[in-house]
């Protein structure tokens, strides 16, 4: 335990000091940390799932508080919680189904269950899962032969859990932990491969001789463009430099080294150039549940320009960037104000910031926000690792990844006290 | 014990690669050794004072941690218990890869003492960062460290790298935005070596003096007045041993830096590293407290800003730079202006107006209160209708209804201001009485925790009245508790310069008029304008007279006396010449004199001894002088490195003959000859002196005429030699 504690503290520190750059790295490290938290958690005899949920929540809360601007942390924590719930449910239902089959003769407890002795464990799992959240497209497509059976099985599932034998429990607890860790491993795998999965779709979107515009720098965008280039598509890229950090310069450099025809423009020239552009492709900091995008500063302007000229505005986002919260949610910190020194040199302006004379208050105020909010109506398409989606579909996608119970992680009781 | 063992191994492995592997260490001085924050620092150490609601030391430690420092030694002196308790209960005691060790001392009165004590502890094993606990920065150390290490490899004498930053001083007040005096630095633009450092320049004179060797030795020199010293130094181990060797070094800049710059024997060099986009500043006085607070609120110190340091869930940044904790009770009609900070649990009443201020935790602010540009710490109660402008209000203060704080007021802990009472501008109010004796050198004085409460209370400010409660109350209106500290004569000028309040317009206008007058004066007097225009040189014998101001004259006189005493002791106690040289050298360093002055002073003492020893005739006097010169010629010679210094001796002798020891007047040529014989003076020096004197007034030429024969002889000898050479 002290081992994970040290790991957690170390990670907290890094988050606090803003030492981890990029959502993907943050998401991956968060998932890895939570995996070790799970593997270190002692499993009680009863209620293993809630024990796991409790320990993950406890760590998750602190992680989120350490850097609330990086929404990927919260996303991963919520996804891990969702995984635990899912695995627990499928195990319970599977065990229950097993119990059902074996207890066919001595039905002392549940008469309802006898009505459906032939239900497969998988079907029950799928069915019971669907009761915990609104049905998503995927679950609807999975075959559920008897939807009427769903409420019964799930309600009795709770009963049977309490009655299961202790020997069964211990093997199950080990199984639960094992399954959860397996699933978290899959999640980590997903996070690290999301860029390739997104890039694979590039050829479907970028066509011959098109002009693509992007702003600032995003690894995902870079790989997306390069993937199209590798598939022998020839196209041109306009890169807006992305003041004040000018990461567009780096992107332009990268693109040129990979042999792409690149034009670097200032952010303010975007509107002038947009009429020649076929498609705007940008990265995102986070995608909210309503399909709105939190993205590097300046993107709202680009989106508006694109809308004016009816240019498709495409946002690339790995699934770890999908946030189950809405932008108006009080927990969401939309922006971070960085140091004004990125905009101007302190020394040159030091005489403007002399508080010793005049009214004693600064007349010059430099604001350097990091992010913009692009409303969903300005976005034409999201490309995630699972494919392209309409902004209005995002809430559905998000429902697949998160449980409604986990949206608010802060324990009310703790804050109340 | 472990540390000592480590020290032993460190000394064995001297090769640079081994040294590079040491974890980066830092010395944090948790005491400023000044009294600028009195009366607040009588009760709490400066490093624990809240800066935008977070103790100053947290900013420093957070920066050190993020800059990759792994081991910090916090040196605590004044209120050391409070600092240690704070650090032990804080998050810093349990950080992985970042250890904070406290070193406690009760009798250190300066940074020099602190560093000497740390040297004795033997805990520093390589390059270290020297910083005081009141410094806020977000610079990256990597580059500065690398530069320092690279320089060290090339030149082992490059022992320190000072961090500087551009910051233009105000042309009117001649002080920086941090309220410190205008700083002059001469830096070699290629090597970045620091050549000259002066933070107490005399503005009235309109010029500064540089040593001419400085220009001779460096192909280019840039003189800056727009650089701010960040008080972040990257030092090598030698710095500590230098402090130990020179027991009179007290102040880091005034003694150590200037000492190294003036002294060329040891050959140690200081370099600078300029930062551009990052921030660094030290809180030196109330003005810089105000300025740096505003910089933090404006996020120049990002990521060391309150919402990041405390965690953003606790404090949120809203529009116009408003920082608000999550549970502030705010009246609907309260008006919050821009750039304010409101801490947890604070309640703010109806129609209260707040702008450009910091309000701490659990404060209660009534209705119709106006707060502008003020710093209100924790648990403060402000009743209805109070007005605060540019004030600092410490923990637990109570302002009764209608009280008014005029600009620049400092209310120390738990002071109570009575109803409708107006606290006059720039007053400092404390529950403790003002210490009656003030040290003349405020820099050396420090807030002594032992002479804290009890003693000070018994000191009577007014002498005859006992400090009972009613007497105290009368100073701050009905129901008020606290003493208003008196401003000392002459210190009033400092008050408005260093206060939290902006400088009043009338002062600025007055300063501007003064300056204009000065400039007119300067243009009227042709001599002075040329002096302010060109660089004067210190070692120029003729020019030195009018360059030196009163201070350095006094210094020189007392230096001369000291040298004389040392010399006499050496004569009477038969001290070895080598030791005498060392002693005179030490004196020279402590008085900040050039070796030119030493030669003159020693010669003066020798001649004086000759005059004072019994003699009946001029020839006897000559013999006395000859004896002394023969015995001590080595001492004198060791301070006469070049011709300039020898000329100085001749000039000194001339001066003596005219003033203090007229008996020598007759013997002038003989003594000159004697010095020439003993090879103390070279013939070049004598001839140069003669040439220089050629153009002087008749009255000045007296001695030249007397020694005409000797000089004639010298000239002929020289010519003969030349002929022989041919």
Short mmCIF file of C-alpha atoms in Angstrom, two decimals, chain B residues 51-448:
data_model
loop_
_atom_site.label_atom_id
_atom_site.label_comp_id
_atom_site.label_asym_id
_atom_site.label_seq_id
_atom_site.Cartn_x
_atom_site.Cartn_y
_atom_site.Cartn_z
CA UNK B 51 1.64 36.58 -0.04
CA UNK B 52 -1.72 36.38 -1.80
CA UNK B 53 -2.82 34.16 1.08
CA UNK B 54 0.06 31.67 0.82
CA UNK B 55 3.15 31.93 3.03
CA UNK B 56 6.06 33.34 1.03
CA UNK B 57 8.29 30.37 1.72
CA UNK B 58 5.84 28.14 -0.14
CA UNK B 59 6.44 30.00 -3.37
CA UNK B 60 10.18 29.62 -2.93
CA UNK B 61 10.03 25.94 -2.02
CA UNK B 62 7.56 25.14 -4.79
CA UNK B 63 9.87 26.78 -7.28
CA UNK B 64 12.94 25.00 -5.97
CA UNK B 65 11.11 21.70 -6.15
CA UNK B 66 9.94 22.23 -9.71
CA UNK B 67 13.37 23.50 -10.75
CA UNK B 68 14.86 20.13 -9.90
CA UNK B 69 16.49 20.92 -6.55
CA UNK B 70 16.49 17.78 -4.44
CA UNK B 71 17.79 18.93 -1.10
CA UNK B 72 17.02 22.22 0.59
CA UNK B 73 18.60 23.48 3.78
CA UNK B 74 16.38 26.05 5.37
CA UNK B 75 18.34 28.33 7.62
CA UNK B 76 16.14 29.75 10.33
CA UNK B 77 17.16 32.36 12.81
CA UNK B 78 14.54 34.85 13.92
CA UNK B 79 11.43 33.01 15.14
CA UNK B 80 13.11 29.77 14.13
CA UNK B 81 10.60 27.74 16.13
CA UNK B 82 7.71 29.07 14.08
CA UNK B 83 9.46 28.32 10.81
CA UNK B 84 10.40 24.79 11.87
CA UNK B 85 6.92 24.06 13.17
CA UNK B 86 5.40 25.34 9.98
CA UNK B 87 7.67 23.28 7.75
CA UNK B 88 7.12 20.15 9.79
CA UNK B 89 3.37 20.39 9.56
CA UNK B 90 3.38 21.38 5.89
CA UNK B 91 3.41 19.20 2.81
CA UNK B 92 7.11 19.88 2.33
CA UNK B 93 8.20 17.48 5.05
CA UNK B 94 6.82 14.49 3.16
CA UNK B 95 7.79 15.04 -0.44
CA UNK B 96 9.46 12.26 -2.38
CA UNK B 97 12.77 13.30 -3.97
CA UNK B 98 12.69 16.64 -2.22
CA UNK B 99 14.02 16.89 1.28
CA UNK B 100 13.74 19.99 3.40
CA UNK B 101 16.15 20.16 6.31
CA UNK B 102 16.10 22.98 8.79
CA UNK B 103 19.23 24.47 10.32
CA UNK B 104 18.55 26.51 13.39
CA UNK B 105 20.67 29.28 14.80
CA UNK B 106 20.03 31.83 17.49
CA UNK B 107 23.02 34.07 17.21
CA UNK B 108 23.43 34.70 13.53
CA UNK B 109 22.92 38.33 12.66
CA UNK B 110 23.63 38.28 8.97
CA UNK B 111 23.64 36.17 5.85
CA UNK B 112 27.39 35.88 6.30
CA UNK B 113 26.98 34.26 9.71
CA UNK B 114 24.41 31.90 8.28
CA UNK B 115 26.69 30.73 5.51
CA UNK B 116 29.59 30.31 7.90
CA UNK B 117 27.43 28.10 10.09
CA UNK B 118 26.32 26.04 7.11
CA UNK B 119 29.94 25.63 6.10
CA UNK B 120 30.72 24.28 9.54
CA UNK B 121 27.92 21.76 9.21
CA UNK B 122 29.56 20.45 6.06
CA UNK B 123 26.33 19.57 4.28
CA UNK B 124 26.93 21.18 0.90
CA UNK B 125 28.82 18.94 -1.49
CA UNK B 126 28.73 20.72 -4.80
CA UNK B 127 27.16 23.59 -6.62
CA UNK B 128 24.16 24.96 -4.80
CA UNK B 129 21.42 27.52 -5.22
CA UNK B 130 21.48 30.33 -2.71
CA UNK B 131 18.15 32.01 -2.24
CA UNK B 132 16.24 33.71 0.50
CA UNK B 133 12.81 32.54 1.58
CA UNK B 134 11.07 35.61 0.24
CA UNK B 135 11.86 35.09 -3.44
CA UNK B 136 9.19 34.32 -6.01
CA UNK B 137 10.26 32.87 -9.32
CA UNK B 138 9.26 30.53 -12.09
CA UNK B 139 12.52 30.46 -14.02
CA UNK B 140 14.06 27.24 -15.23
CA UNK B 141 17.39 26.54 -13.60
CA UNK B 142 18.63 24.10 -16.22
CA UNK B 143 20.25 26.62 -18.51
CA UNK B 144 21.74 28.76 -15.76
CA UNK B 145 23.17 25.68 -14.07
CA UNK B 146 24.64 24.40 -17.29
CA UNK B 147 26.27 27.75 -18.01
CA UNK B 148 27.67 27.80 -14.51
CA UNK B 149 29.09 24.28 -14.82
CA UNK B 150 30.59 24.96 -18.24
CA UNK B 151 32.28 28.08 -16.97
CA UNK B 152 33.59 26.19 -13.97
CA UNK B 153 35.22 23.64 -16.21
CA UNK B 154 37.06 26.36 -18.09
CA UNK B 155 37.83 28.57 -15.15
CA UNK B 156 37.80 27.31 -11.58
CA UNK B 157 37.54 30.87 -10.33
CA UNK B 158 34.04 31.38 -11.70
CA UNK B 159 32.39 30.68 -8.41
CA UNK B 160 29.03 32.34 -8.70
CA UNK B 161 26.28 33.01 -11.23
CA UNK B 162 23.85 35.75 -10.37
CA UNK B 163 20.41 35.81 -11.95
CA UNK B 164 19.37 39.19 -13.28
CA UNK B 165 16.30 40.38 -15.11
CA UNK B 166 15.46 43.45 -17.07
CA UNK B 167 13.35 45.95 -15.19
CA UNK B 168 13.40 49.63 -15.90
CA UNK B 169 13.76 51.94 -12.92
CA UNK B 170 11.47 54.89 -12.64
CA UNK B 171 13.20 57.96 -14.06
CA UNK B 172 11.64 60.19 -11.42
CA UNK B 173 12.17 58.33 -8.17
CA UNK B 174 15.33 56.51 -9.25
CA UNK B 175 14.02 53.30 -7.82
CA UNK B 176 12.88 50.06 -9.37
CA UNK B 177 9.29 48.89 -9.39
CA UNK B 178 10.19 46.73 -6.41
CA UNK B 179 11.04 49.82 -4.39
CA UNK B 180 14.74 49.09 -4.31
CA UNK B 181 17.30 51.69 -5.26
CA UNK B 182 18.45 51.96 -8.82
CA UNK B 183 21.11 49.33 -9.41
CA UNK B 184 24.16 49.90 -11.55
CA UNK B 185 25.95 46.90 -12.97
CA UNK B 186 28.80 46.69 -15.38
CA UNK B 187 28.77 43.45 -17.31
CA UNK B 188 31.11 42.16 -19.95
CA UNK B 189 28.64 41.43 -22.76
CA UNK B 190 30.65 38.54 -24.16
CA UNK B 191 31.61 36.57 -21.08
CA UNK B 192 28.70 37.91 -18.95
CA UNK B 193 31.17 38.54 -16.18
CA UNK B 194 29.97 40.97 -13.56
CA UNK B 195 32.50 43.77 -13.20
CA UNK B 196 30.79 46.35 -11.10
CA UNK B 197 27.84 46.35 -8.74
CA UNK B 198 26.47 49.40 -7.00
CA UNK B 199 23.06 49.57 -5.40
CA UNK B 200 23.65 52.64 -3.29
CA UNK B 201 24.77 55.11 -5.91
CA UNK B 202 24.69 58.80 -5.09
CA UNK B 203 22.17 60.26 -7.46
CA UNK B 204 22.80 63.79 -6.40
CA UNK B 205 26.25 63.68 -7.90
CA UNK B 206 25.02 62.43 -11.21
CA UNK B 207 27.97 60.15 -11.85
CA UNK B 208 29.49 56.87 -10.79
CA UNK B 209 33.13 55.95 -10.76
CA UNK B 210 34.57 52.86 -12.36
CA UNK B 211 38.05 51.56 -11.90
CA UNK B 212 39.99 52.22 -15.04
CA UNK B 213 41.56 48.77 -15.00
CA UNK B 214 38.08 47.50 -15.60
CA UNK B 215 38.03 49.18 -18.96
CA UNK B 216 41.61 48.27 -19.67
CA UNK B 217 41.03 44.56 -19.01
CA UNK B 218 37.77 44.15 -20.89
CA UNK B 219 37.38 44.86 -24.58
CA UNK B 220 33.77 45.85 -24.02
CA UNK B 221 31.77 46.74 -20.96
CA UNK B 222 28.07 47.44 -20.80
CA UNK B 223 26.82 49.53 -17.93
CA UNK B 224 23.23 48.69 -17.04
CA UNK B 225 20.82 50.52 -14.85
CA UNK B 226 17.77 48.59 -16.01
CA UNK B 227 18.66 45.25 -14.51
CA UNK B 228 17.03 43.88 -11.44
CA UNK B 229 18.97 41.62 -9.13
CA UNK B 230 16.77 38.57 -8.52
CA UNK B 231 18.77 37.39 -5.51
CA UNK B 232 18.97 33.91 -6.94
CA UNK B 233 22.59 32.80 -7.01
CA UNK B 234 24.13 29.60 -8.24
CA UNK B 235 27.23 29.17 -6.15
CA UNK B 236 30.12 26.78 -5.93
CA UNK B 237 31.35 25.41 -2.65
CA UNK B 238 34.11 28.01 -2.56
CA UNK B 239 31.54 30.66 -1.74
CA UNK B 240 30.99 29.11 1.67
CA UNK B 241 34.67 28.82 2.42
CA UNK B 242 35.18 32.42 1.28
CA UNK B 243 32.65 33.53 3.83
CA UNK B 244 34.50 31.55 6.47
CA UNK B 245 37.86 32.97 5.48
CA UNK B 246 36.59 36.51 5.46
CA UNK B 247 34.84 36.64 8.80
CA UNK B 248 33.85 40.26 8.21
CA UNK B 249 31.64 39.48 5.21
CA UNK B 250 28.08 40.03 6.41
CA UNK B 251 25.87 41.16 3.58
CA UNK B 252 25.67 39.01 0.46
CA UNK B 253 25.84 41.88 -1.96
CA UNK B 254 27.38 44.76 -0.09
CA UNK B 255 30.29 42.79 1.30
CA UNK B 256 30.63 39.56 -0.60
CA UNK B 257 29.91 40.60 -4.17
CA UNK B 258 31.58 43.97 -3.89
CA UNK B 259 34.47 42.43 -2.00
CA UNK B 260 35.12 39.94 -4.77
CA UNK B 261 34.76 42.58 -7.47
CA UNK B 262 37.19 44.98 -5.85
CA UNK B 263 39.65 42.36 -4.81
CA UNK B 264 41.74 41.07 -7.67
CA UNK B 265 44.26 39.03 -5.68
CA UNK B 266 42.06 36.02 -5.19
CA UNK B 267 40.91 36.24 -8.78
CA UNK B 268 37.41 34.91 -8.13
CA UNK B 269 34.85 35.91 -10.69
CA UNK B 270 31.11 36.41 -10.63
CA UNK B 271 28.96 35.95 -13.70
CA UNK B 272 25.41 36.87 -14.54
CA UNK B 273 22.60 34.99 -16.16
CA UNK B 274 19.79 37.06 -17.58
CA UNK B 275 16.28 35.67 -17.72
CA UNK B 276 13.83 37.02 -20.23
CA UNK B 277 10.46 35.35 -20.29
CA UNK B 278 10.38 33.95 -16.77
CA UNK B 279 9.79 35.80 -13.57
CA UNK B 280 11.95 36.29 -10.50
CA UNK B 281 11.77 38.88 -7.77
CA UNK B 282 12.51 39.21 -4.11
CA UNK B 283 10.30 40.84 -1.54
CA UNK B 284 12.55 43.38 0.02
CA UNK B 285 10.16 45.96 1.40
CA UNK B 286 6.46 46.79 1.54
CA UNK B 287 6.53 48.26 -1.94
CA UNK B 288 7.81 45.01 -3.41
CA UNK B 289 5.24 43.12 -1.35
CA UNK B 290 2.58 45.12 -3.13
CA UNK B 291 4.18 44.83 -6.56
CA UNK B 292 4.83 41.11 -6.36
CA UNK B 293 1.34 40.41 -5.03
CA UNK B 294 -0.05 42.17 -8.06
CA UNK B 295 2.29 40.28 -10.36
CA UNK B 296 1.11 37.01 -8.87
CA UNK B 297 -2.53 37.96 -9.29
CA UNK B 298 -1.77 38.91 -12.89
CA UNK B 299 -0.22 35.45 -13.26
CA UNK B 300 3.30 36.48 -14.21
CA UNK B 301 4.51 33.80 -11.82
CA UNK B 302 2.47 31.01 -13.46
CA UNK B 303 2.35 28.13 -12.50
CA UNK B 304 3.00 29.50 -9.00
CA UNK B 305 -0.35 31.24 -8.72
CA UNK B 306 -2.87 30.72 -5.93
CA UNK B 307 -5.35 28.61 -7.89
CA UNK B 308 -2.64 26.16 -8.95
CA UNK B 309 -0.79 26.07 -5.64
CA UNK B 310 -3.95 25.54 -3.60
CA UNK B 311 -5.68 23.33 -6.14
CA UNK B 312 -8.26 24.88 -8.41
CA UNK B 313 -11.19 23.28 -6.67
CA UNK B 314 -10.52 25.47 -3.66
CA UNK B 315 -9.92 28.72 -5.50
CA UNK B 316 -11.30 29.70 -8.86
CA UNK B 317 -10.22 32.45 -11.17
CA UNK B 318 -13.09 34.43 -12.51
CA UNK B 319 -13.33 37.24 -14.96
CA UNK B 320 -11.02 40.24 -14.57
CA UNK B 321 -8.59 38.35 -12.39
CA UNK B 322 -10.90 37.73 -9.45
CA UNK B 323 -9.76 34.81 -7.31
CA UNK B 324 -12.51 33.49 -5.13
CA UNK B 325 -12.54 30.58 -2.72
CA UNK B 326 -15.48 28.20 -2.90
CA UNK B 327 -17.27 29.24 0.28
CA UNK B 328 -17.26 33.02 0.33
CA UNK B 329 -20.40 34.65 1.62
CA UNK B 330 -20.96 37.64 -0.57
CA UNK B 331 -23.74 40.15 -0.31
CA UNK B 332 -25.65 40.67 -3.53
CA UNK B 333 -24.94 44.38 -3.48
CA UNK B 334 -21.22 44.06 -2.81
CA UNK B 335 -19.10 45.32 -5.66
CA UNK B 336 -15.99 43.35 -6.43
CA UNK B 337 -13.58 45.13 -8.74
CA UNK B 338 -10.81 43.59 -10.76
CA UNK B 339 -7.69 41.84 -9.44
CA UNK B 340 -8.89 40.74 -6.07
CA UNK B 341 -8.42 37.62 -4.01
CA UNK B 342 -10.95 36.47 -1.44
CA UNK B 343 -10.06 33.59 0.85
CA UNK B 344 -12.16 30.84 2.35
CA UNK B 345 -14.92 31.56 4.83
CA UNK B 346 -14.85 35.31 4.35
CA UNK B 347 -18.11 37.22 4.65
CA UNK B 348 -18.66 40.47 2.82
CA UNK B 349 -21.57 42.79 3.60
CA UNK B 350 -23.86 45.05 1.60
CA UNK B 351 -22.61 47.79 -0.71
CA UNK B 352 -19.01 47.05 0.13
CA UNK B 353 -16.55 47.97 -2.61
CA UNK B 354 -13.34 46.02 -3.05
CA UNK B 355 -10.70 46.50 -5.71
CA UNK B 356 -7.06 45.48 -6.22
CA UNK B 357 -6.94 43.84 -2.83
CA UNK B 358 -6.20 40.54 -1.18
CA UNK B 359 -8.51 39.37 1.57
CA UNK B 360 -7.53 36.33 3.58
CA UNK B 361 -9.51 33.57 5.23
CA UNK B 362 -12.36 33.85 7.71
CA UNK B 363 -12.56 37.64 7.58
CA UNK B 364 -15.75 39.47 8.35
CA UNK B 365 -16.29 42.62 6.39
CA UNK B 366 -19.33 44.78 7.16
CA UNK B 367 -21.46 47.00 5.00
CA UNK B 368 -20.44 50.14 3.15
CA UNK B 369 -16.78 49.34 3.50
CA UNK B 370 -14.33 50.58 0.87
CA UNK B 371 -11.17 48.54 0.38
CA UNK B 372 -8.66 49.63 -2.26
CA UNK B 373 -5.23 48.19 -2.89
CA UNK B 374 -5.03 46.68 0.58
CA UNK B 375 -3.76 43.40 1.95
CA UNK B 376 -5.98 41.95 4.61
CA UNK B 377 -4.77 38.74 6.22
CA UNK B 378 -6.77 36.14 8.10
CA UNK B 379 -9.46 36.49 10.77
CA UNK B 380 -9.78 40.24 10.37
CA UNK B 381 -12.98 41.97 11.40
CA UNK B 382 -13.88 45.17 9.59
CA UNK B 383 -17.05 46.81 10.82
CA UNK B 384 -19.47 48.93 8.82
CA UNK B 385 -18.36 52.08 7.05
CA UNK B 386 -14.59 51.57 7.31
CA UNK B 387 -12.31 52.84 4.58
CA UNK B 388 -9.00 51.20 3.74
CA UNK B 389 -6.60 52.48 1.14
CA UNK B 390 -3.27 50.80 0.40
CA UNK B 391 -2.88 49.28 3.84
CA UNK B 392 -1.60 46.00 5.23
CA UNK B 393 -3.81 44.54 7.92
CA UNK B 394 -2.43 41.51 9.79
CA UNK B 395 -4.21 38.58 11.41
CA UNK B 396 -6.84 39.23 14.05
CA UNK B 397 -7.10 42.99 13.60
CA UNK B 398 -10.42 44.62 14.44
CA UNK B 399 -11.47 47.86 12.79
CA UNK B 400 -14.40 49.40 14.66
CA UNK B 401 -17.10 51.05 12.60
CA UNK B 402 -16.12 54.13 10.67
CA UNK B 403 -12.38 53.67 11.10
CA UNK B 404 -10.25 54.99 8.26
CA UNK B 405 -6.82 53.74 7.22
CA UNK B 406 -4.94 56.26 5.15
CA UNK B 407 -2.48 55.08 2.49
CA UNK B 408 0.58 53.19 3.66
CA UNK B 409 -0.73 52.12 7.05
CA UNK B 410 0.56 48.85 8.54
CA UNK B 411 -1.56 47.29 11.28
CA UNK B 412 0.29 44.46 13.00
CA UNK B 413 -1.31 41.45 14.68
CA UNK B 414 -4.46 41.90 16.79
CA UNK B 415 -4.47 45.68 16.77
CA UNK B 416 -7.86 47.26 17.43
CA UNK B 417 -8.70 50.60 15.84
CA UNK B 418 -11.40 52.60 17.62
CA UNK B 419 -14.59 53.98 16.17
CA UNK B 420 -14.30 56.76 13.62
CA UNK B 421 -10.55 56.85 14.23
CA UNK B 422 -8.37 57.95 11.34
CA UNK B 423 -5.00 56.24 11.28
CA UNK B 424 -2.62 58.72 9.64
CA UNK B 425 -0.73 57.84 6.47
CA UNK B 426 2.38 55.66 6.73
CA UNK B 427 1.84 54.82 10.39
CA UNK B 428 2.87 51.46 11.70
CA UNK B 429 0.74 50.19 14.53
CA UNK B 430 1.54 47.26 16.77
CA UNK B 431 0.61 45.81 20.14
CA UNK B 432 4.32 45.86 20.89
CA UNK B 433 6.03 49.09 21.67
CA UNK B 434 8.66 50.41 19.38
CA UNK B 435 12.15 49.36 20.41
CA UNK B 436 13.74 52.56 21.64
CA UNK B 437 17.27 52.04 20.43
CA UNK B 438 17.67 51.81 16.73
CA UNK B 439 20.81 50.47 15.23
CA UNK B 440 22.29 52.89 12.80
CA UNK B 441 22.97 50.10 10.35
CA UNK B 442 19.51 48.77 9.77
CA UNK B 443 20.71 46.05 7.47
CA UNK B 444 22.60 44.32 10.23
CA UNK B 445 19.85 44.49 12.72
CA UNK B 446 17.47 41.63 12.86
CA UNK B 447 14.22 40.84 14.57
CA UNK B 448 15.45 39.09 17.68
#
